[in-house]
GROMACS .gro file of C-alpha atoms in nm:
model
  459
    1MET     CA    1   0.000   0.000   0.000
    2ARG     CA    2   0.280   0.239   0.087
    3TRP     CA    3   0.468   0.171  -0.238
    4ALA     CA    4   0.141   0.203  -0.433
    5LEU     CA    5   0.088   0.553  -0.293
    6VAL     CA    6   0.445   0.647  -0.382
    7LYS     CA    7   0.399   0.521  -0.739
    8VAL     CA    8   0.075   0.716  -0.777
    9CYS     CA    9   0.242   1.036  -0.657
   10ILE     CA   10   0.537   0.981  -0.891
   11ALA     CA   11   0.304   0.931  -1.187
   12VAL     CA   12   0.087   1.236  -1.108
   13THR     CA   13   0.382   1.466  -1.039
   14ALA     CA   14   0.564   1.350  -1.352
   15MET     CA   15   0.254   1.422  -1.562
   16VAL     CA   16   0.222   1.771  -1.413
   17VAL     CA   17   0.592   1.843  -1.464
   18VAL     CA   18   0.581   1.728  -1.826
   19ALA     CA   19   0.262   1.926  -1.892
   20PHE     CA   20   0.423   2.249  -1.772
   21ALA     CA   21   0.795   2.198  -1.838
   22VAL     CA   22   0.774   2.100  -2.207
   23PRO     CA   23   0.573   2.408  -2.318
   24LEU     CA   24   0.789   2.627  -2.096
   25ALA     CA   25   1.106   2.486  -2.253
   26LEU     CA   26   0.972   2.562  -2.600
   27VAL     CA   27   0.881   2.915  -2.490
   28VAL     CA   28   1.236   2.966  -2.358
   29LYS     CA   29   1.382   2.852  -2.687
   30GLU     CA   30   1.154   3.085  -2.884
   31MET     CA   31   1.236   3.378  -2.656
   32ALA     CA   32   1.611   3.324  -2.706
   33ARG     CA   33   1.557   3.319  -3.084
   34ASP     CA   34   1.348   3.637  -3.077
   35ARG     CA   35   1.607   3.807  -2.856
   36ALA     CA   36   1.887   3.726  -3.102
   37PHE     CA   37   1.694   3.851  -3.407
   38ALA     CA   38   1.578   4.164  -3.220
   39GLY     CA   39   1.944   4.246  -3.155
   40ALA     CA   40   2.019   4.194  -3.524
   41GLU     CA   41   1.740   4.435  -3.619
   42ARG     CA   42   1.888   4.695  -3.385
   43LEU     CA   43   2.227   4.655  -3.555
   44ALA     CA   44   2.064   4.701  -3.893
   45ALA     CA   45   1.889   5.012  -3.764
   46THR     CA   46   2.226   5.173  -3.680
   47VAL     CA   47   2.328   5.151  -4.046
   48ILE     CA   48   2.015   5.317  -4.187
   49PRO     CA   49   2.113   5.679  -4.085
   50VAL     CA   50   2.453   5.639  -4.254
   51LEU     CA   51   2.285   5.520  -4.575
   52ALA     CA   52   2.051   5.820  -4.562
   53ILE     CA   53   2.346   6.066  -4.543
   54THR     CA   54   2.580   5.920  -4.805
   55GLY     CA   55   2.588   5.653  -5.066
   56ASP     CA   56   2.965   5.666  -5.120
   57SER     CA   57   3.126   5.328  -5.063
   58ASP     CA   58   3.439   5.469  -4.901
   59GLN     CA   59   3.247   5.677  -4.650
   60LEU     CA   60   3.013   5.388  -4.580
   61ASP     CA   61   3.311   5.161  -4.530
   62ARG     CA   62   3.472   5.399  -4.282
   63ALA     CA   63   3.142   5.449  -4.092
   64LEU     CA   64   3.064   5.080  -4.055
   65ALA     CA   65   3.420   4.977  -3.980
   66GLY     CA   66   3.398   5.173  -3.658
   67THR     CA   67   3.120   4.948  -3.520
   68PRO     CA   68   3.194   4.616  -3.335
   69ALA     CA   69   2.958   4.424  -3.560
   70GLY     CA   70   3.126   4.568  -3.870
   71THR     CA   71   3.467   4.475  -3.737
   72ASP     CA   72   3.350   4.114  -3.677
   73GLY     CA   73   3.222   4.092  -4.031
   74ARG     CA   74   2.859   4.043  -3.929
   75ILE     CA   75   2.719   4.345  -4.121
   76ALA     CA   76   2.714   4.375  -4.498
   77VAL     CA   77   2.537   4.623  -4.729
   78TYR     CA   78   2.425   4.534  -5.080
   79ALA     CA   79   2.280   4.736  -5.367
   80PRO     CA   80   2.120   4.473  -5.594
   81SER     CA   81   1.975   4.729  -5.831
   82ALA     CA   82   2.301   4.926  -5.883
   83GLN     CA   83   2.539   4.890  -6.179
   84GLY     CA   84   2.716   4.561  -6.154
   85GLY     CA   85   2.390   4.411  -6.013
   86ASP     CA   86   2.518   4.256  -5.697
   87ALA     CA   87   2.840   4.425  -5.595
   88PRO     CA   88   2.839   4.473  -5.214
   89ALA     CA   89   2.907   4.815  -5.073
   90PHE     CA   90   3.055   4.659  -4.759
   91GLY     CA   91   3.107   4.320  -4.586
   92ARG     CA   92   3.120   3.955  -4.678
   93ARG     CA   93   2.824   3.825  -4.869
   94ARG     CA   94   2.639   3.511  -4.738
   95VAL     CA   95   2.311   3.522  -4.932
   96SER     CA   96   2.254   3.412  -5.292
   97ASP     CA   97   2.150   3.645  -5.578
   98GLU     CA   98   1.799   3.502  -5.593
   99ASP     CA   99   1.739   3.563  -5.221
  100MET     CA  100   1.880   3.916  -5.245
  101GLY     CA  101   1.654   4.002  -5.537
  102ALA     CA  102   1.349   3.861  -5.362
  103VAL     CA  103   1.418   4.046  -5.036
  104ALA     CA  104   1.479   4.378  -5.218
  105ARG     CA  105   1.122   4.372  -5.341
  106LEU     CA  106   0.975   4.313  -4.994
  107GLU     CA  107   0.897   4.536  -4.701
  108GLY     CA  108   1.030   4.445  -4.361
  109ALA     CA  109   1.309   4.222  -4.239
  110THR     CA  110   1.351   3.861  -4.355
  111VAL     CA  111   1.548   3.580  -4.187
  112ILE     CA  112   1.722   3.325  -4.408
  113PRO     CA  113   1.921   3.024  -4.280
  114VAL     CA  114   2.284   3.031  -4.391
  115GLU     CA  115   2.591   2.829  -4.304
  116GLY     CA  116   2.677   2.869  -3.936
  117GLY     CA  117   2.361   3.059  -3.841
  118PHE     CA  118   2.103   3.292  -3.986
  119ALA     CA  119   2.108   3.609  -4.199
  120LEU     CA  120   1.866   3.892  -4.124
  121LEU     CA  121   1.801   4.093  -4.441
  122GLN     CA  122   1.660   4.443  -4.395
  123PRO     CA  123   1.568   4.632  -4.717
  124VAL     CA  124   1.613   5.015  -4.702
  125VAL     CA  125   1.492   5.258  -4.967
  126THR     CA  126   1.693   5.581  -4.996
  127THR     CA  127   1.799   5.710  -5.339
  128ARG     CA  128   1.805   5.344  -5.430
  129THR     CA  129   1.706   5.014  -5.278
  130VAL     CA  130   1.973   4.883  -5.041
  131VAL     CA  131   1.967   4.557  -4.842
  132ILE     CA  132   2.139   4.540  -4.505
  133GLU     CA  133   2.250   4.191  -4.397
  134VAL     CA  134   2.318   4.111  -4.033
  135PHE     CA  135   2.466   3.766  -3.961
  136VAL     CA  136   2.336   3.595  -3.644
  137PRO     CA  137   2.552   3.295  -3.532
  138GLU     CA  138   2.381   2.973  -3.425
  139GLU     CA  139   2.518   2.992  -3.070
  140GLU     CA  140   2.363   3.338  -3.026
  141VAL     CA  141   2.021   3.204  -3.126
  142THR     CA  142   2.046   2.923  -2.868
  143ASN     CA  143   2.230   3.128  -2.605
  144GLY     CA  144   2.100   3.038  -2.252
  145VAL     CA  145   1.854   2.773  -2.376
  146ALA     CA  146   2.054   2.475  -2.244
  147THR     CA  147   2.094   2.640  -1.904
  148ALA     CA  148   1.723   2.716  -1.883
  149TRP     CA  149   1.637   2.358  -1.980
  150LEU     CA  150   1.871   2.223  -1.710
  151VAL     CA  151   1.704   2.447  -1.453
  152LEU     CA  152   1.361   2.324  -1.562
  153ALA     CA  153   1.474   1.961  -1.547
  154GLY     CA  154   1.622   2.011  -1.200
  155THR     CA  155   1.306   2.182  -1.079
  156GLY     CA  156   1.090   1.897  -1.215
  157LEU     CA  157   1.314   1.636  -1.054
  158ALA     CA  158   1.301   1.823  -0.723
  159LEU     CA  159   0.920   1.830  -0.743
  160VAL     CA  160   0.912   1.453  -0.805
  161VAL     CA  161   1.147   1.385  -0.514
  162ALA     CA  162   0.944   1.613  -0.286
  163SER     CA  163   0.623   1.435  -0.386
  164VAL     CA  164   0.786   1.097  -0.314
  165VAL     CA  165   0.893   1.213   0.032
  166ILE     CA  166   0.548   1.351   0.111
  167ALA     CA  167   0.376   1.037  -0.022
  168ASP     CA  168   0.610   0.818   0.179
  169ARG     CA  169   0.529   1.005   0.500
  170LEU     CA  170   0.155   0.987   0.431
  171GLY     CA  171   0.189   0.620   0.334
  172THR     CA  172   0.381   0.545   0.653
  173ARG     CA  173   0.102   0.697   0.856
  174MET     CA  174  -0.164   0.498   0.673
  175VAL     CA  175   0.030   0.173   0.646
  176GLY     CA  176   0.137   0.190   1.010
  177ALA     CA  177  -0.225   0.199   1.123
  178ALA     CA  178  -0.316  -0.084   0.883
  179GLU     CA  179  -0.022  -0.297   1.000
  180ARG     CA  180  -0.122  -0.248   1.364
  181LEU     CA  181  -0.475  -0.356   1.277
  182ALA     CA  182  -0.351  -0.666   1.091
  183ARG     CA  183  -0.112  -0.756   1.374
  184ALA     CA  184  -0.391  -0.722   1.630
  185ALA     CA  185  -0.617  -0.942   1.415
  186ARG     CA  186  -0.348  -1.212   1.406
  187GLU     CA  187  -0.302  -1.192   1.783
  188LEU     CA  188  -0.677  -1.214   1.838
  189GLY     CA  189  -0.691  -1.516   1.610
  190ALA     CA  190  -0.410  -1.673   1.815
  191GLY     CA  191  -0.623  -1.641   2.128
  192ARG     CA  192  -0.486  -1.326   2.294
  193LEU     CA  193  -0.824  -1.172   2.370
  194ALA     CA  194  -0.683  -0.869   2.554
  195VAL     CA  195  -0.530  -0.718   2.239
  196ARG     CA  196  -0.673  -0.384   2.126
  197VAL     CA  197  -0.585  -0.137   1.849
  198PRO     CA  198  -0.512   0.235   1.903
  199VAL     CA  199  -0.778   0.443   1.727
  200GLU     CA  200  -0.552   0.661   1.511
  201GLY     CA  201  -0.464   0.726   1.149
  202PRO     CA  202  -0.698   0.820   0.862
  203ALA     CA  203  -1.072   0.833   0.926
  204GLU     CA  204  -1.144   0.499   0.757
  205LEU     CA  205  -0.874   0.320   0.955
  206ARG     CA  206  -0.996   0.481   1.277
  207TRP     CA  207  -1.342   0.342   1.205
  208ALA     CA  208  -1.191   0.000   1.135
  209ALA     CA  209  -0.988   0.013   1.459
  210ALA     CA  210  -1.297   0.108   1.661
  211ALA     CA  211  -1.495  -0.174   1.496
  212PHE     CA  212  -1.214  -0.420   1.569
  213ASN     CA  213  -1.201  -0.321   1.936
  214SER     CA  214  -1.577  -0.358   1.963
  215MET     CA  215  -1.558  -0.700   1.797
  216ALA     CA  216  -1.279  -0.810   2.032
  217ASP     CA  217  -1.485  -0.703   2.333
  218GLN     CA  218  -1.783  -0.901   2.207
  219VAL     CA  219  -1.567  -1.208   2.135
  220ALA     CA  220  -1.422  -1.196   2.486
  221GLN     CA  221  -1.771  -1.159   2.633
  222LEU     CA  222  -1.910  -1.445   2.424
  223LEU     CA  223  -1.625  -1.675   2.525
  224ALA     CA  224  -1.674  -1.583   2.890
  225ASN     CA  225  -2.045  -1.659   2.860
  226GLU     CA  226  -1.964  -1.987   2.688
  227ARG     CA  227  -1.725  -2.088   2.965
  228GLU     CA  228  -1.985  -2.007   3.229
  229LEU     CA  229  -2.250  -2.201   3.038
  230ALA     CA  230  -2.022  -2.503   3.009
  231ALA     CA  231  -1.945  -2.485   3.379
  232ASP     CA  232  -2.314  -2.456   3.469
  233LEU     CA  233  -2.417  -2.745   3.246
  234SER     CA  234  -2.134  -2.960   3.378
  235HIS     CA  235  -2.234  -2.878   3.735
  236ARG     CA  236  -2.589  -2.994   3.666
  237LEU     CA  237  -2.453  -3.338   3.578
  238ARG     CA  238  -2.322  -3.392   3.929
  239THR     CA  239  -2.659  -3.487   4.075
  240PRO     CA  240  -2.729  -3.777   3.835
  241LEU     CA  241  -2.364  -3.879   3.864
  242THR     CA  242  -2.397  -3.901   4.240
  243VAL     CA  243  -2.699  -4.130   4.196
  244LEU     CA  244  -2.505  -4.347   3.950
  245ARG     CA  245  -2.209  -4.369   4.188
  246LEU     CA  246  -2.433  -4.478   4.475
  247ASN     CA  247  -2.608  -4.736   4.259
  248ALA     CA  248  -2.276  -4.866   4.128
  249ALA     CA  249  -2.151  -4.908   4.484
  250SER     CA  250  -2.444  -5.139   4.555
  251LEU     CA  251  -2.380  -5.370   4.260
  252GLY     CA  252  -2.150  -5.592   4.460
  253ASP     CA  253  -1.844  -5.765   4.321
  254GLY     CA  254  -1.765  -5.881   3.972
  255ASP     CA  255  -1.604  -5.754   3.654
  256ALA     CA  256  -1.917  -5.579   3.529
  257ALA     CA  257  -1.972  -5.399   3.860
  258GLU     CA  258  -1.605  -5.293   3.875
  259GLN     CA  259  -1.615  -5.162   3.519
  260THR     CA  260  -1.933  -4.969   3.595
  261ARG     CA  261  -1.781  -4.808   3.903
  262GLU     CA  262  -1.466  -4.721   3.709
  263ALA     CA  263  -1.669  -4.566   3.429
  264VAL     CA  264  -1.869  -4.356   3.675
  265ALA     CA  265  -1.547  -4.240   3.844
  266GLN     CA  266  -1.396  -4.149   3.509
  267LEU     CA  267  -1.709  -3.955   3.417
  268GLU     CA  268  -1.694  -3.763   3.745
  269ARG     CA  269  -1.331  -3.673   3.681
  270GLU     CA  270  -1.415  -3.550   3.330
  271VAL     CA  271  -1.701  -3.335   3.459
  272ASP     CA  272  -1.474  -3.183   3.727
  273HIS     CA  273  -1.209  -3.117   3.464
  274ILE     CA  274  -1.462  -2.940   3.241
  275ILE     CA  275  -1.576  -2.720   3.528
  276ARG     CA  276  -1.221  -2.621   3.622
  277THR     CA  277  -1.121  -2.557   3.264
  278ALA     CA  278  -1.431  -2.349   3.191
  279ARG     CA  279  -1.370  -2.121   3.488
  280GLU     CA  280  -1.001  -2.066   3.426
  281GLN     CA  281  -0.894  -1.742   3.263
  282ARG     CA  282  -0.625  -1.869   3.034
  283THR     CA  283  -0.368  -1.637   2.884
  284GLN     CA  284  -0.206  -1.878   2.640
  285PRO     CA  285  -0.353  -1.939   2.291
  286PRO     CA  286  -0.628  -2.198   2.260
  287GLY     CA  287  -0.495  -2.543   2.191
  288ALA     CA  288  -0.151  -2.466   2.335
  289PRO     CA  289  -0.041  -2.697   2.614
  290GLY     CA  290  -0.033  -2.548   2.960
  291ALA     CA  291   0.274  -2.512   3.173
  292GLY     CA  292   0.416  -2.851   3.245
  293ALA     CA  293   0.158  -3.030   3.026
  294GLY     CA  294   0.265  -3.373   2.901
  295CYS     CA  295   0.225  -3.742   2.969
  296ASP     CA  296   0.358  -4.086   2.884
  297ALA     CA  297   0.169  -4.189   2.571
  298SER     CA  298   0.253  -4.557   2.618
  299GLU     CA  299   0.108  -4.562   2.967
  300VAL     CA  300  -0.211  -4.382   2.863
  301ILE     CA  301  -0.263  -4.611   2.564
  302ARG     CA  302  -0.211  -4.924   2.775
  303GLU     CA  303  -0.457  -4.795   3.034
  304ARG     CA  304  -0.727  -4.715   2.779
  305MET     CA  305  -0.675  -5.043   2.596
  306ASP     CA  306  -0.725  -5.229   2.925
  307PHE     CA  307  -1.054  -5.046   2.963
  308TRP     CA  308  -1.176  -5.125   2.610
  309SER     CA  309  -1.039  -5.478   2.596
  310ALA     CA  310  -1.316  -5.608   2.826
  311LEU     CA  311  -1.582  -5.479   2.585
  312ALA     CA  312  -1.383  -5.616   2.291
  313GLU     CA  313  -1.377  -5.958   2.455
  314ASP     CA  314  -1.752  -5.949   2.505
  315GLU     CA  315  -1.806  -5.868   2.136
  316GLY     CA  316  -1.553  -6.123   2.014
  317ARG     CA  317  -1.311  -5.871   1.867
  318GLU     CA  318  -0.946  -5.955   1.813
  319VAL     CA  319  -0.723  -5.682   1.956
  320ARG     CA  320  -0.357  -5.613   1.880
  321LEU     CA  321  -0.140  -5.357   2.065
  322ALA     CA  322   0.219  -5.278   1.963
  323GLY     CA  323   0.486  -5.017   2.031
  324VAL     CA  324   0.396  -4.934   2.392
  325GLU     CA  325   0.677  -5.126   2.564
  326GLU     CA  326   0.891  -4.815   2.625
  327PRO     CA  327   0.785  -4.480   2.773
  328VAL     CA  328   0.709  -4.212   2.514
  329HIS     CA  329   0.661  -3.858   2.648
  330VAL     CA  330   0.433  -3.634   2.439
  331PRO     CA  331   0.342  -3.263   2.500
  332VAL     CA  332  -0.028  -3.342   2.556
  333ALA     CA  333  -0.218  -3.346   2.883
  334ARG     CA  334  -0.306  -3.696   3.001
  335ALA     CA  335  -0.682  -3.628   3.003
  336GLU     CA  336  -0.675  -3.486   2.649
  337LEU     CA  337  -0.479  -3.781   2.509
  338ALA     CA  338  -0.711  -4.026   2.686
  339ALA     CA  339  -1.015  -3.844   2.546
  340ALA     CA  340  -0.872  -3.855   2.194
  341LEU     CA  341  -0.792  -4.227   2.221
  342ASP     CA  342  -1.138  -4.300   2.364
  343ALA     CA  343  -1.292  -4.114   2.069
  344LEU     CA  344  -1.098  -4.328   1.821
  345LEU     CA  345  -1.169  -4.659   1.994
  346GLY     CA  346  -1.531  -4.562   2.053
  347ASN     CA  347  -1.570  -4.506   1.679
  348VAL     CA  348  -1.438  -4.857   1.616
  349PHE     CA  349  -1.696  -5.012   1.847
  350ARG     CA  350  -1.975  -4.784   1.725
  351HIS     CA  351  -1.924  -4.804   1.348
  352THR     CA  352  -1.799  -5.159   1.289
  353PRO     CA  353  -1.989  -5.486   1.337
  354GLU     CA  354  -1.926  -5.707   1.638
  355GLY     CA  355  -1.633  -5.943   1.588
  356THR     CA  356  -1.437  -5.688   1.380
  357ALA     CA  357  -1.069  -5.689   1.469
  358PHE     CA  358  -0.877  -5.369   1.540
  359ALA     CA  359  -0.521  -5.271   1.632
  360VAL     CA  360  -0.335  -4.983   1.796
  361ASP     CA  361   0.029  -4.923   1.695
  362VAL     CA  362   0.265  -4.662   1.832
  363HIS     CA  363   0.566  -4.557   1.624
  364HIS     CA  364   0.840  -4.340   1.766
  365ARG     CA  365   1.048  -4.185   1.489
  366ALA     CA  366   1.420  -4.249   1.501
  367ALA     CA  367   1.487  -3.875   1.475
  368GLY     CA  368   1.294  -3.831   1.800
  369ASP     CA  369   1.082  -3.542   1.674
  370SER     CA  370   0.738  -3.705   1.658
  371VAL     CA  371   0.517  -3.997   1.764
  372ILE     CA  372   0.263  -4.163   1.535
  373VAL     CA  373  -0.037  -4.348   1.676
  374LEU     CA  374  -0.218  -4.573   1.428
  375VAL     CA  375  -0.568  -4.702   1.503
  376SER     CA  376  -0.682  -4.946   1.234
  377ASP     CA  377  -0.974  -5.186   1.198
  378ALA     CA  378  -1.109  -5.446   0.958
  379GLY     CA  379  -1.446  -5.276   0.918
  380PRO     CA  380  -1.618  -5.135   0.609
  381GLY     CA  381  -1.403  -4.819   0.603
  382ILE     CA  382  -1.496  -4.450   0.561
  383ASP     CA  383  -1.634  -4.335   0.226
  384ASP     CA  384  -1.548  -3.963   0.267
  385PRO     CA  385  -1.243  -3.906   0.493
  386ASP     CA  386  -1.248  -3.528   0.443
  387ALA     CA  387  -1.610  -3.502   0.561
  388ALA     CA  388  -1.531  -3.723   0.861
  389LEU     CA  389  -1.272  -3.470   0.981
  390ARG     CA  390  -1.514  -3.179   0.968
  391ARG     CA  391  -1.654  -3.070   1.300
  392GLY     CA  392  -2.021  -3.162   1.342
  393HIS     CA  393  -2.044  -3.372   1.024
  394GLY     CA  394  -2.084  -3.713   1.187
  395ASP     CA  395  -2.273  -3.964   0.977
  396GLY     CA  396  -2.250  -4.264   1.206
  397GLY     CA  397  -2.622  -4.277   1.272
  398PRO     CA  398  -2.803  -4.214   1.600
  399GLY     CA  399  -2.576  -4.101   1.883
  400SER     CA  400  -2.307  -3.965   1.653
  401THR     CA  401  -2.226  -3.595   1.701
  402GLY     CA  402  -1.938  -3.572   1.456
  403LEU     CA  403  -1.708  -3.431   1.725
  404GLY     CA  404  -1.492  -3.738   1.797
  405LEU     CA  405  -1.242  -3.701   1.513
  406ASP     CA  406  -1.245  -3.324   1.560
  407ILE     CA  407  -1.130  -3.377   1.921
  408VAL     CA  408  -0.849  -3.600   1.793
  409ARG     CA  409  -0.750  -3.344   1.530
  410ARG     CA  410  -0.734  -3.059   1.782
  411VAL     CA  411  -0.516  -3.263   2.015
  412ALA     CA  412  -0.276  -3.344   1.729
  413GLU     CA  413  -0.262  -2.987   1.599
  414SER     CA  414  -0.194  -2.851   1.948
  415THR     CA  415   0.149  -3.015   1.917
  416GLY     CA  416   0.204  -2.912   1.554
  417GLY     CA  417   0.091  -3.248   1.413
  418ASP     CA  418  -0.212  -3.359   1.216
  419VAL     CA  419  -0.460  -3.643   1.154
  420ARG     CA  420  -0.492  -3.848   0.836
  421ILE     CA  421  -0.754  -4.109   0.743
  422GLY     CA  422  -0.678  -4.389   0.500
  423ARG     CA  423  -0.713  -4.759   0.427
  424SER     CA  424  -0.562  -4.995   0.682
  425VAL     CA  425  -0.377  -5.322   0.621
  426LEU     CA  426  -0.669  -5.497   0.794
  427GLY     CA  427  -0.897  -5.381   0.514
  428GLY     CA  428  -1.091  -5.111   0.698
  429THR     CA  429  -1.016  -4.764   0.825
  430GLU     CA  430  -0.678  -4.642   0.948
  431VAL     CA  431  -0.654  -4.319   1.147
  432ARG     CA  432  -0.301  -4.184   1.174
  433VAL     CA  433  -0.243  -3.937   1.458
  434TRP     CA  434   0.087  -3.755   1.428
  435LEU     CA  435   0.202  -3.589   1.751
  436SER     CA  436   0.497  -3.353   1.718
  437LEU     CA  437   0.732  -3.349   2.015
  438GLY     CA  438   0.811  -2.980   1.959
  439GLY     CA  439   0.504  -2.886   2.160
  440ALA     CA  440   0.404  -2.589   1.943
  441PRO     CA  441   0.200  -2.564   1.624
  442THR     CA  442   0.420  -2.547   1.315
  443GLU     CA  443   0.369  -2.305   1.030
  444ASP     CA  444   0.220  -2.583   0.815
  445ALA     CA  445  -0.026  -2.674   1.089
  446GLU     CA  446  -0.131  -2.311   1.127
  447ARG     CA  447  -0.172  -2.283   0.750
  448ARG     CA  448  -0.386  -2.598   0.740
  449ARG     CA  449  -0.596  -2.469   1.028
  450GLY     CA  450  -0.650  -2.137   0.851
  451HIS     CA  451  -0.743  -2.320   0.532
  452ARG     CA  452  -1.005  -2.524   0.719
  453MET     CA  453  -1.144  -2.211   0.882
  454ARG     CA  454  -1.182  -2.042   0.541
  455ARG     CA  455  -1.352  -2.350   0.396
  456ARG     CA  456  -1.584  -2.363   0.696
  457ALA     CA  457  -1.668  -1.994   0.653
  458ARG     CA  458  -1.747  -2.046   0.284
  459ARG     CA  459  -1.976  -2.337   0.369
   0.00000   0.00000   0.00000
């Protein structure tokens, strides 16, 4: 924007300079020409009184030889109609016989180009017709023109430079306000809700800054209301959870009773976590791990597989677990990783028939920069993987909200990784969760997230 303003000012100033400088340069050239020929006419006028007094060649020669122009050989007198036809009374002749005869029959001075300059011919009628020739050199006709043109060119260049400086200062003022607005928009998009823009600059940018500040206030208020609503709704679940916990305690012993009590306890922990999270006033960007966040992925996966293996045994599913023998630390909170894994395994049980085998494989890259978790099954597969990754586009029938894979994707992207869906070696679906050990979203992850947000906005 700043360079565009500078280019516009350069173009406009250059057009104005050309529009005025070119005609002015031509006027200067014409004025120098007129000045030279006016001087020649004055020299010719000094000879006319001498011609009126005497026509003797010797006297005329002595009279004209005393003038500077006569000494330089610039003045000559001719009598075309005298005996001999064209014998000059004085000076060196530069004009042809035809031109002399034509000028002698005219009234007023005539300028004829000759070698090295111009000849001004002034006819004078005394006792006979006499033509006075005054030679005007070329350098006298153009005297001062080059200097005037240089002055005009310098003035035009100075005007262009001044316009560039002024445009640059104005552009800096405008672009500075626009850059502050863009920087604040990026910070707001990154989750820093306290960012505001100074209301300064041109009127339009001041309006935009005021609108941005109002929007940021509304976004912060909406998020605060959303957190309070989530906390209130989660708190309402405590009463039925208490009833479930009491009923589970009365079930007695057995695997089913133990699993029920464990599930109720896990649900109570999740509700408490939602309440605490909703009421916290976080300062870090959404999706970024908190201070000290991280867990052992192998331990979490083993724990969740123990939970789901009982249900898999009841449904006759073959389960395979690999790659969890050694500890693998990932920059994800334990609860978030467990929730993501439960979402993946829950999809297997929900969307594949009973007896369908599934597997969980953990791969730790040799470079030590990432961990890949593969959840594969031998089910019918997913027809549209891209739609499955969209938030709220679940098509798994009743009970499907379409949020499970979105939870997995957000957990992966919080580390700078991603989620891919493909065909597994078992013949069904394979979900690849790539967790980066850097602990911060990469530029590619941010670009992919922005691309998804733009697609979502278009839809």
